Amino acid sequence: MVSLFCYIWFCKIKQANIYLRKVKTYKFTVIFLLAIFLFTLSFAQARRENNEIPQKRPIYFESHIFPIDSSYICNLSYKISHNNLVFVKKNSHYSSGYSITFEIFENEQFVKRIIVNGSEVAQNYDNTITKKQYHEGFITNDINKGNFQVKPLLMLNNTVIEANIKPIQLIIDSTQIFKPIFVKRINSLCDSSKHQLVNFQNSVPFSESEFDMLIPIYSNIENSITLKILQNNKTILTKEVSGYIL
């Protein structure tokens, strides 16, 4: 069992938005992860709301690296919006599914293959075409230090289409440990401390909602860390963080 210690920045991200609004690099500028034709996969659900803002990424990937003994654990999460799945009506609901094959390479040499399958149910037609609901999942992989390339292949149920997704570059070393993780609290009848990963490809969420930022570390020996946000090499926020959670 791996124990992971995280500092949590209790100052809500919402409160820091006065700074983050100015950060030009926040805008989603990464190129699409899917070929353009994937936007047409929803031909079975062609209806769209008027004045709808086009989605910038049909599928989001996000990686988190944690140390374990002499190697690392890589969690690779993904989320696909409903309008990029293909649903068929079954009785009173709509169902969809997919298969993603992750092929991992190092220096163009094949390392391993991981296959994940998933399914999604929508209760009405509008939920099959929305961009605001997602199917989410993740894979966990023990991996050694190095530079890797992950090639995902997406196959959608109810179609014969296979989509080769733009390869994901993974750098596995100690410099990747401190990459922030953004989460939001989930109200639950049983547990009010549950959190959900806000996995929009490691981008700072811009929302009216409040988020927490977790910073993984090696252990709880450190009493505090200094968090600094910069824009164009100019410091716009410095904050001392002294709390951690297990």
PDB file of C-alpha atoms in Angstrom:
ATOM      1  CA  MET A   1       0.000   0.000   0.000  1.00  0.00           C
ATOM      2  CA  VAL A   2       1.425   3.348  -1.015  1.00  0.00           C
ATOM      3  CA  SER A   3       1.014   6.329   1.301  1.00  0.00           C
ATOM      4  CA  LEU A   4       0.934   9.650  -0.530  1.00  0.00           C
ATOM      5  CA  PHE A   5       1.326  12.926   1.363  1.00  0.00           C
ATOM      6  CA  CYS A   6      -0.199  16.025  -0.195  1.00  0.00           C
ATOM      7  CA  TYR A   7      -0.167  19.638   0.768  1.00  0.00           C
ATOM      8  CA  ILE A   8      -3.536  21.223   0.222  1.00  0.00           C
ATOM      9  CA  TRP A   9      -3.797  24.885  -0.491  1.00  0.00           C
ATOM     10  CA  PHE A  10      -6.756  25.857   1.678  1.00  0.00           C
ATOM     11  CA  CYS A  11      -7.005  29.239   0.043  1.00  0.00           C
ATOM     12  CA  LYS A  12      -9.681  28.517  -2.522  1.00  0.00           C
ATOM     13  CA  ILE A  13      -8.797  28.830  -6.149  1.00  0.00           C
ATOM     14  CA  LYS A  14     -11.835  31.006  -6.519  1.00  0.00           C
ATOM     15  CA  GLN A  15     -10.201  33.573  -4.271  1.00  0.00           C
ATOM     16  CA  ALA A  16      -7.092  33.531  -6.392  1.00  0.00           C
ATOM     17  CA  ASN A  17      -8.989  34.078  -9.614  1.00  0.00           C
ATOM     18  CA  ILE A  18      -8.315  37.800  -9.314  1.00  0.00           C
ATOM     19  CA  TYR A  19      -4.747  36.868 -10.123  1.00  0.00           C
ATOM     20  CA  LEU A  20      -5.373  33.969 -12.458  1.00  0.00           C
ATOM     21  CA  ARG A  21      -7.698  35.925 -14.713  1.00  0.00           C
ATOM     22  CA  LYS A  22      -4.627  37.776 -15.940  1.00  0.00           C
ATOM     23  CA  VAL A  23      -2.618  34.701 -16.731  1.00  0.00           C
ATOM     24  CA  LYS A  24      -2.535  34.446 -20.475  1.00  0.00           C
ATOM     25  CA  THR A  25      -1.242  30.936 -20.390  1.00  0.00           C
ATOM     26  CA  TYR A  26      -4.498  29.767 -18.778  1.00  0.00           C
ATOM     27  CA  LYS A  27      -6.270  29.766 -22.126  1.00  0.00           C
ATOM     28  CA  PHE A  28      -6.546  26.385 -23.727  1.00  0.00           C
ATOM     29  CA  THR A  29      -3.868  26.564 -26.440  1.00  0.00           C
ATOM     30  CA  VAL A  30      -2.905  22.924 -26.692  1.00  0.00           C
ATOM     31  CA  ILE A  31      -3.880  21.507 -30.079  1.00  0.00           C
ATOM     32  CA  PHE A  32      -6.769  19.060 -30.342  1.00  0.00           C
ATOM     33  CA  LEU A  33      -6.008  15.558 -29.108  1.00  0.00           C
ATOM     34  CA  LEU A  34      -8.262  13.950 -31.643  1.00  0.00           C
ATOM     35  CA  ALA A  35      -8.436  14.164 -35.410  1.00  0.00           C
ATOM     36  CA  ILE A  36     -11.028  16.659 -36.548  1.00  0.00           C
ATOM     37  CA  PHE A  37     -13.280  13.933 -37.816  1.00  0.00           C
ATOM     38  CA  LEU A  38     -14.026  12.854 -34.273  1.00  0.00           C
ATOM     39  CA  PHE A  39     -16.279  15.879 -34.005  1.00  0.00           C
ATOM     40  CA  THR A  40     -18.510  14.189 -36.571  1.00  0.00           C
ATOM     41  CA  LEU A  41     -18.913  11.030 -34.523  1.00  0.00           C
ATOM     42  CA  SER A  42     -22.102  12.453 -33.099  1.00  0.00           C
ATOM     43  CA  PHE A  43     -23.883  12.216 -36.450  1.00  0.00           C
ATOM     44  CA  ALA A  44     -26.489  10.006 -34.757  1.00  0.00           C
ATOM     45  CA  GLN A  45     -27.151  12.898 -32.381  1.00  0.00           C
ATOM     46  CA  ALA A  46     -26.806  15.791 -34.813  1.00  0.00           C
ATOM     47  CA  ARG A  47     -29.001  18.288 -32.993  1.00  0.00           C
ATOM     48  CA  ARG A  48     -27.094  21.137 -31.310  1.00  0.00           C
ATOM     49  CA  GLU A  49     -28.205  24.043 -29.175  1.00  0.00           C
ATOM     50  CA  ASN A  50     -28.142  27.472 -30.789  1.00  0.00           C
ATOM     51  CA  ASN A  51     -25.169  29.734 -30.036  1.00  0.00           C
ATOM     52  CA  GLU A  52     -23.300  26.814 -28.465  1.00  0.00           C
ATOM     53  CA  ILE A  53     -19.610  27.430 -27.926  1.00  0.00           C
ATOM     54  CA  PRO A  54     -17.520  24.783 -29.769  1.00  0.00           C
ATOM     55  CA  GLN A  55     -15.677  22.394 -27.478  1.00  0.00           C
ATOM     56  CA  LYS A  56     -11.921  22.748 -27.725  1.00  0.00           C
ATOM     57  CA  ARG A  57     -11.022  19.160 -26.857  1.00  0.00           C
ATOM     58  CA  PRO A  58     -13.168  16.092 -27.555  1.00  0.00           C
ATOM     59  CA  ILE A  59     -11.198  14.141 -24.937  1.00  0.00           C
ATOM     60  CA  TYR A  60      -9.010  15.290 -22.044  1.00  0.00           C
ATOM     61  CA  PHE A  61      -5.997  13.438 -20.658  1.00  0.00           C
ATOM     62  CA  GLU A  62      -4.144  14.219 -17.451  1.00  0.00           C
ATOM     63  CA  SER A  63      -1.181  12.511 -15.799  1.00  0.00           C
ATOM     64  CA  HIS A  64      -0.089  12.460 -12.153  1.00  0.00           C
ATOM     65  CA  ILE A  65       3.249  10.984 -11.074  1.00  0.00           C
ATOM     66  CA  PHE A  66       3.933   9.603  -7.572  1.00  0.00           C
ATOM     67  CA  PRO A  67       7.163   8.030  -6.242  1.00  0.00           C
ATOM     68  CA  ILE A  68       7.176   4.449  -4.959  1.00  0.00           C
ATOM     69  CA  ASP A  69      10.412   2.816  -3.805  1.00  0.00           C
ATOM     70  CA  SER A  70      12.832   3.027  -6.748  1.00  0.00           C
ATOM     71  CA  SER A  71      10.161   3.594  -9.410  1.00  0.00           C
ATOM     72  CA  TYR A  72       7.019   5.651  -9.929  1.00  0.00           C
ATOM     73  CA  ILE A  73       3.270   5.274 -10.239  1.00  0.00           C
ATOM     74  CA  CYS A  74       1.655   7.069 -13.172  1.00  0.00           C
ATOM     75  CA  ASN A  75      -2.079   7.734 -13.012  1.00  0.00           C
ATOM     76  CA  LEU A  76      -3.405   8.666 -16.447  1.00  0.00           C
ATOM     77  CA  SER A  77      -6.975   9.970 -16.332  1.00  0.00           C
ATOM     78  CA  TYR A  78      -9.306  10.748 -19.213  1.00  0.00           C
ATOM     79  CA  LYS A  79     -12.732  12.254 -19.725  1.00  0.00           C
ATOM     80  CA  ILE A  80     -14.955  12.201 -22.814  1.00  0.00           C
ATOM     81  CA  SER A  81     -17.934  14.499 -23.218  1.00  0.00           C
ATOM     82  CA  HIS A  82     -21.271  12.865 -24.007  1.00  0.00           C
ATOM     83  CA  ASN A  83     -21.542  14.579 -27.369  1.00  0.00           C
ATOM     84  CA  ASN A  84     -18.437  12.689 -28.514  1.00  0.00           C
ATOM     85  CA  LEU A  85     -19.902   9.295 -27.644  1.00  0.00           C
ATOM     86  CA  VAL A  86     -22.474   7.461 -29.753  1.00  0.00           C
ATOM     87  CA  PHE A  87     -25.632   6.454 -27.897  1.00  0.00           C
ATOM     88  CA  VAL A  88     -28.410   4.075 -28.916  1.00  0.00           C
ATOM     89  CA  LYS A  89     -31.822   3.966 -27.313  1.00  0.00           C
ATOM     90  CA  LYS A  90     -32.619   0.930 -25.174  1.00  0.00           C
ATOM     91  CA  ASN A  91     -36.061   0.872 -23.592  1.00  0.00           C
ATOM     92  CA  SER A  92     -36.371   4.128 -21.636  1.00  0.00           C
ATOM     93  CA  HIS A  93     -32.701   5.156 -21.680  1.00  0.00           C
ATOM     94  CA  TYR A  94     -29.715   5.584 -24.007  1.00  0.00           C
ATOM     95  CA  SER A  95     -26.498   3.590 -23.737  1.00  0.00           C
ATOM     96  CA  SER A  96     -23.000   4.009 -25.105  1.00  0.00           C
ATOM     97  CA  GLY A  97     -19.566   2.501 -24.612  1.00  0.00           C
ATOM     98  CA  TYR A  98     -15.969   2.576 -25.729  1.00  0.00           C
ATOM     99  CA  SER A  99     -12.605   0.863 -25.600  1.00  0.00           C
ATOM    100  CA  ILE A 100      -9.280   2.682 -25.283  1.00  0.00           C
ATOM    101  CA  THR A 101      -6.003   0.912 -26.001  1.00  0.00           C
ATOM    102  CA  PHE A 102      -2.947   2.640 -24.503  1.00  0.00           C
ATOM    103  CA  GLU A 103       0.342   1.540 -26.104  1.00  0.00           C
ATOM    104  CA  ILE A 104       3.433   2.739 -24.225  1.00  0.00           C
ATOM    105  CA  PHE A 105       6.774   3.261 -25.988  1.00  0.00           C
ATOM    106  CA  GLU A 106      10.225   4.306 -24.810  1.00  0.00           C
ATOM    107  CA  ASN A 107      12.716   5.428 -27.473  1.00  0.00           C
ATOM    108  CA  GLU A 108      10.341   3.963 -30.089  1.00  0.00           C
ATOM    109  CA  GLN A 109      10.538   0.580 -28.374  1.00  0.00           C
ATOM    110  CA  PHE A 110       7.256  -1.012 -27.330  1.00  0.00           C
ATOM    111  CA  VAL A 111       6.933  -1.324 -23.524  1.00  0.00           C
ATOM    112  CA  LYS A 112       3.392  -2.463 -22.751  1.00  0.00           C
ATOM    113  CA  ARG A 113      -0.241  -2.280 -23.781  1.00  0.00           C
ATOM    114  CA  ILE A 114      -3.155  -1.404 -21.475  1.00  0.00           C
ATOM    115  CA  ILE A 115      -6.785  -1.773 -22.554  1.00  0.00           C
ATOM    116  CA  VAL A 116      -9.687  -0.170 -20.708  1.00  0.00           C
ATOM    117  CA  ASN A 117     -13.403  -0.504 -21.474  1.00  0.00           C
ATOM    118  CA  GLY A 118     -16.207   1.703 -20.273  1.00  0.00           C
ATOM    119  CA  SER A 119     -19.928   2.273 -20.642  1.00  0.00           C
ATOM    120  CA  GLU A 120     -22.227   5.223 -20.111  1.00  0.00           C
ATOM    121  CA  VAL A 121     -25.997   5.609 -19.693  1.00  0.00           C
ATOM    122  CA  ALA A 122     -28.034   8.732 -20.462  1.00  0.00           C
ATOM    123  CA  GLN A 123     -31.575   9.069 -19.180  1.00  0.00           C
ATOM    124  CA  ASN A 124     -32.804  11.287 -22.022  1.00  0.00           C
ATOM    125  CA  TYR A 125     -31.825  12.437 -25.485  1.00  0.00           C
ATOM    126  CA  ASP A 126     -30.564  15.858 -24.384  1.00  0.00           C
ATOM    127  CA  ASN A 127     -27.979  14.160 -22.146  1.00  0.00           C
ATOM    128  CA  THR A 128     -26.553  12.309 -25.165  1.00  0.00           C
ATOM    129  CA  ILE A 129     -25.573  15.513 -26.963  1.00  0.00           C
ATOM    130  CA  THR A 130     -24.452  17.710 -24.091  1.00  0.00           C
ATOM    131  CA  LYS A 131     -20.894  18.962 -23.696  1.00  0.00           C
ATOM    132  CA  LYS A 132     -21.354  19.485 -19.967  1.00  0.00           C
ATOM    133  CA  GLN A 133     -21.520  15.820 -18.940  1.00  0.00           C
ATOM    134  CA  TYR A 134     -18.599  13.429 -19.194  1.00  0.00           C
ATOM    135  CA  HIS A 135     -17.628   9.824 -18.890  1.00  0.00           C
ATOM    136  CA  GLU A 136     -14.449   9.598 -16.827  1.00  0.00           C
ATOM    137  CA  GLY A 137     -11.885   6.920 -16.057  1.00  0.00           C
ATOM    138  CA  PHE A 138      -8.205   6.321 -15.430  1.00  0.00           C
ATOM    139  CA  ILE A 139      -5.441   3.746 -15.623  1.00  0.00           C
ATOM    140  CA  THR A 140      -2.643   3.175 -13.093  1.00  0.00           C
ATOM    141  CA  ASN A 141       0.750   1.972 -14.200  1.00  0.00           C
ATOM    142  CA  ASP A 142       4.011   1.223 -12.357  1.00  0.00           C
ATOM    143  CA  ILE A 143       6.792   2.716 -14.435  1.00  0.00           C
ATOM    144  CA  ASN A 144      10.512   3.469 -14.202  1.00  0.00           C
ATOM    145  CA  LYS A 145      12.235   6.787 -14.756  1.00  0.00           C
ATOM    146  CA  GLY A 146      12.423   7.824 -18.410  1.00  0.00           C
ATOM    147  CA  ASN A 147      10.766   9.575 -21.332  1.00  0.00           C
ATOM    148  CA  PHE A 148       7.758   7.744 -22.711  1.00  0.00           C
ATOM    149  CA  GLN A 149       5.182   8.128 -25.425  1.00  0.00           C
ATOM    150  CA  VAL A 150       1.646   6.849 -24.951  1.00  0.00           C
ATOM    151  CA  LYS A 151      -0.389   6.180 -28.107  1.00  0.00           C
ATOM    152  CA  PRO A 152      -4.123   5.912 -27.379  1.00  0.00           C
ATOM    153  CA  LEU A 153      -6.552   4.250 -29.793  1.00  0.00           C
ATOM    154  CA  LEU A 154     -10.232   4.987 -29.153  1.00  0.00           C
ATOM    155  CA  MET A 155     -12.947   2.638 -30.403  1.00  0.00           C
ATOM    156  CA  LEU A 156     -16.568   3.678 -29.872  1.00  0.00           C
ATOM    157  CA  ASN A 157     -19.337   1.152 -29.395  1.00  0.00           C
ATOM    158  CA  ASN A 158     -22.219   1.289 -31.883  1.00  0.00           C
ATOM    159  CA  THR A 159     -19.781   2.289 -34.659  1.00  0.00           C
ATOM    160  CA  VAL A 160     -16.935   0.758 -36.676  1.00  0.00           C
ATOM    161  CA  ILE A 161     -14.783   3.859 -36.243  1.00  0.00           C
ATOM    162  CA  GLU A 162     -11.321   3.756 -34.666  1.00  0.00           C
ATOM    163  CA  ALA A 163      -9.715   7.065 -33.720  1.00  0.00           C
ATOM    164  CA  ASN A 164      -5.944   7.342 -33.358  1.00  0.00           C
ATOM    165  CA  ILE A 165      -5.435  10.074 -30.762  1.00  0.00           C
ATOM    166  CA  LYS A 166      -2.432  12.379 -30.683  1.00  0.00           C
ATOM    167  CA  PRO A 167       0.348  10.665 -28.654  1.00  0.00           C
ATOM    168  CA  ILE A 168       0.841  11.711 -25.041  1.00  0.00           C
ATOM    169  CA  GLN A 169       4.377  12.574 -23.970  1.00  0.00           C
ATOM    170  CA  LEU A 170       5.232  11.391 -20.452  1.00  0.00           C
ATOM    171  CA  ILE A 171       8.347  12.496 -18.584  1.00  0.00           C
ATOM    172  CA  ILE A 172       8.829  10.269 -15.550  1.00  0.00           C
ATOM    173  CA  ASP A 173      11.265  11.690 -13.000  1.00  0.00           C
ATOM    174  CA  SER A 174      11.358  13.593  -9.701  1.00  0.00           C
ATOM    175  CA  THR A 175      10.615  16.942 -11.392  1.00  0.00           C
ATOM    176  CA  GLN A 176       7.076  15.772 -12.179  1.00  0.00           C
ATOM    177  CA  ILE A 177       6.132  14.957  -8.584  1.00  0.00           C
ATOM    178  CA  PHE A 178       5.087  18.476  -7.625  1.00  0.00           C
ATOM    179  CA  LYS A 179       2.627  19.048 -10.447  1.00  0.00           C
ATOM    180  CA  PRO A 180      -0.561  20.496  -8.859  1.00  0.00           C
ATOM    181  CA  ILE A 181      -3.760  18.461  -8.750  1.00  0.00           C
ATOM    182  CA  PHE A 182      -7.081  20.298  -8.779  1.00  0.00           C
ATOM    183  CA  VAL A 183     -10.088  18.754  -7.037  1.00  0.00           C
ATOM    184  CA  LYS A 184     -13.562  19.794  -5.945  1.00  0.00           C
ATOM    185  CA  ARG A 185     -15.540  18.646  -2.944  1.00  0.00           C
ATOM    186  CA  ILE A 186     -18.507  16.332  -3.463  1.00  0.00           C
ATOM    187  CA  ASN A 187     -21.551  16.406  -1.231  1.00  0.00           C
ATOM    188  CA  SER A 188     -22.311  12.907  -0.043  1.00  0.00           C
ATOM    189  CA  LEU A 189     -24.806  11.519   2.444  1.00  0.00           C
ATOM    190  CA  CYS A 190     -22.126   9.236   3.868  1.00  0.00           C
ATOM    191  CA  ASP A 191     -18.946  11.268   3.598  1.00  0.00           C
ATOM    192  CA  SER A 192     -18.613  15.040   3.258  1.00  0.00           C
ATOM    193  CA  SER A 193     -14.850  14.814   2.670  1.00  0.00           C
ATOM    194  CA  LYS A 194     -15.021  13.190  -0.760  1.00  0.00           C
ATOM    195  CA  HIS A 195     -13.264  14.924  -3.643  1.00  0.00           C
ATOM    196  CA  GLN A 196     -13.501  14.641  -7.409  1.00  0.00           C
ATOM    197  CA  LEU A 197     -10.587  15.164  -9.773  1.00  0.00           C
ATOM    198  CA  VAL A 198     -11.057  18.206 -12.012  1.00  0.00           C
ATOM    199  CA  ASN A 199      -9.125  16.622 -14.852  1.00  0.00           C
ATOM    200  CA  PHE A 200      -9.087  19.161 -17.671  1.00  0.00           C
ATOM    201  CA  GLN A 201      -5.578  18.297 -18.828  1.00  0.00           C
ATOM    202  CA  ASN A 202      -3.736  19.904 -15.894  1.00  0.00           C
ATOM    203  CA  SER A 203      -5.259  23.313 -16.657  1.00  0.00           C
ATOM    204  CA  VAL A 204      -6.423  25.673 -13.911  1.00  0.00           C
ATOM    205  CA  PRO A 205     -10.236  25.507 -13.888  1.00  0.00           C
ATOM    206  CA  PHE A 206     -11.917  28.843 -14.559  1.00  0.00           C
ATOM    207  CA  SER A 207     -15.263  28.584 -12.840  1.00  0.00           C
ATOM    208  CA  GLU A 208     -17.622  30.071 -10.285  1.00  0.00           C
ATOM    209  CA  SER A 209     -17.109  26.892  -8.268  1.00  0.00           C
ATOM    210  CA  GLU A 210     -14.473  26.572  -5.559  1.00  0.00           C
ATOM    211  CA  PHE A 211     -11.555  24.174  -6.006  1.00  0.00           C
ATOM    212  CA  ASP A 212      -8.715  22.895  -3.859  1.00  0.00           C
ATOM    213  CA  MET A 213      -5.162  22.500  -5.114  1.00  0.00           C
ATOM    214  CA  LEU A 214      -3.117  19.507  -3.950  1.00  0.00           C
ATOM    215  CA  ILE A 215       0.666  19.381  -4.277  1.00  0.00           C
ATOM    216  CA  PRO A 216       2.142  15.869  -3.891  1.00  0.00           C
ATOM    217  CA  ILE A 217       5.370  15.550  -1.883  1.00  0.00           C
ATOM    218  CA  TYR A 218       7.635  12.686  -0.862  1.00  0.00           C
ATOM    219  CA  SER A 219       6.834  12.712   2.850  1.00  0.00           C
ATOM    220  CA  ASN A 220       5.469  14.828   5.690  1.00  0.00           C
ATOM    221  CA  ILE A 221       8.929  15.855   6.921  1.00  0.00           C
ATOM    222  CA  GLU A 222       8.600  19.283   5.318  1.00  0.00           C
ATOM    223  CA  ASN A 223       6.819  21.669   7.683  1.00  0.00           C
ATOM    224  CA  SER A 224       5.801  24.087   4.946  1.00  0.00           C
ATOM    225  CA  ILE A 225       6.323  25.032   1.337  1.00  0.00           C
ATOM    226  CA  THR A 226       6.190  28.329  -0.513  1.00  0.00           C
ATOM    227  CA  LEU A 227       3.748  28.599  -3.381  1.00  0.00           C
ATOM    228  CA  LYS A 228       4.554  31.190  -6.021  1.00  0.00           C
ATOM    229  CA  ILE A 229       2.544  32.160  -9.101  1.00  0.00           C
ATOM    230  CA  LEU A 230       4.348  34.019 -11.869  1.00  0.00           C
ATOM    231  CA  GLN A 231       3.249  35.805 -15.022  1.00  0.00           C
ATOM    232  CA  ASN A 232       5.843  36.815 -17.589  1.00  0.00           C
ATOM    233  CA  ASN A 233       8.571  36.226 -14.993  1.00  0.00           C
ATOM    234  CA  LYS A 234       6.803  38.581 -12.567  1.00  0.00           C
ATOM    235  CA  THR A 235       5.586  37.220  -9.217  1.00  0.00           C
ATOM    236  CA  ILE A 236       1.875  37.979  -8.780  1.00  0.00           C
ATOM    237  CA  LEU A 237       1.235  35.815  -5.716  1.00  0.00           C
ATOM    238  CA  THR A 238       3.364  34.251  -2.976  1.00  0.00           C
ATOM    239  CA  LYS A 239       1.823  32.158  -0.214  1.00  0.00           C
ATOM    240  CA  GLU A 240       3.155  29.981   2.586  1.00  0.00           C
ATOM    241  CA  VAL A 241       1.435  26.578   2.787  1.00  0.00           C
ATOM    242  CA  SER A 242       1.711  24.672   6.042  1.00  0.00           C
ATOM    243  CA  GLY A 243      -1.066  22.076   6.078  1.00  0.00           C
ATOM    244  CA  TYR A 244      -0.941  18.580   4.660  1.00  0.00           C
ATOM    245  CA  ILE A 245      -3.281  15.622   4.367  1.00  0.00           C
ATOM    246  CA  LEU A 246      -2.644  11.902   3.990  1.00  0.00           C
TER     247      LEU A 246
END
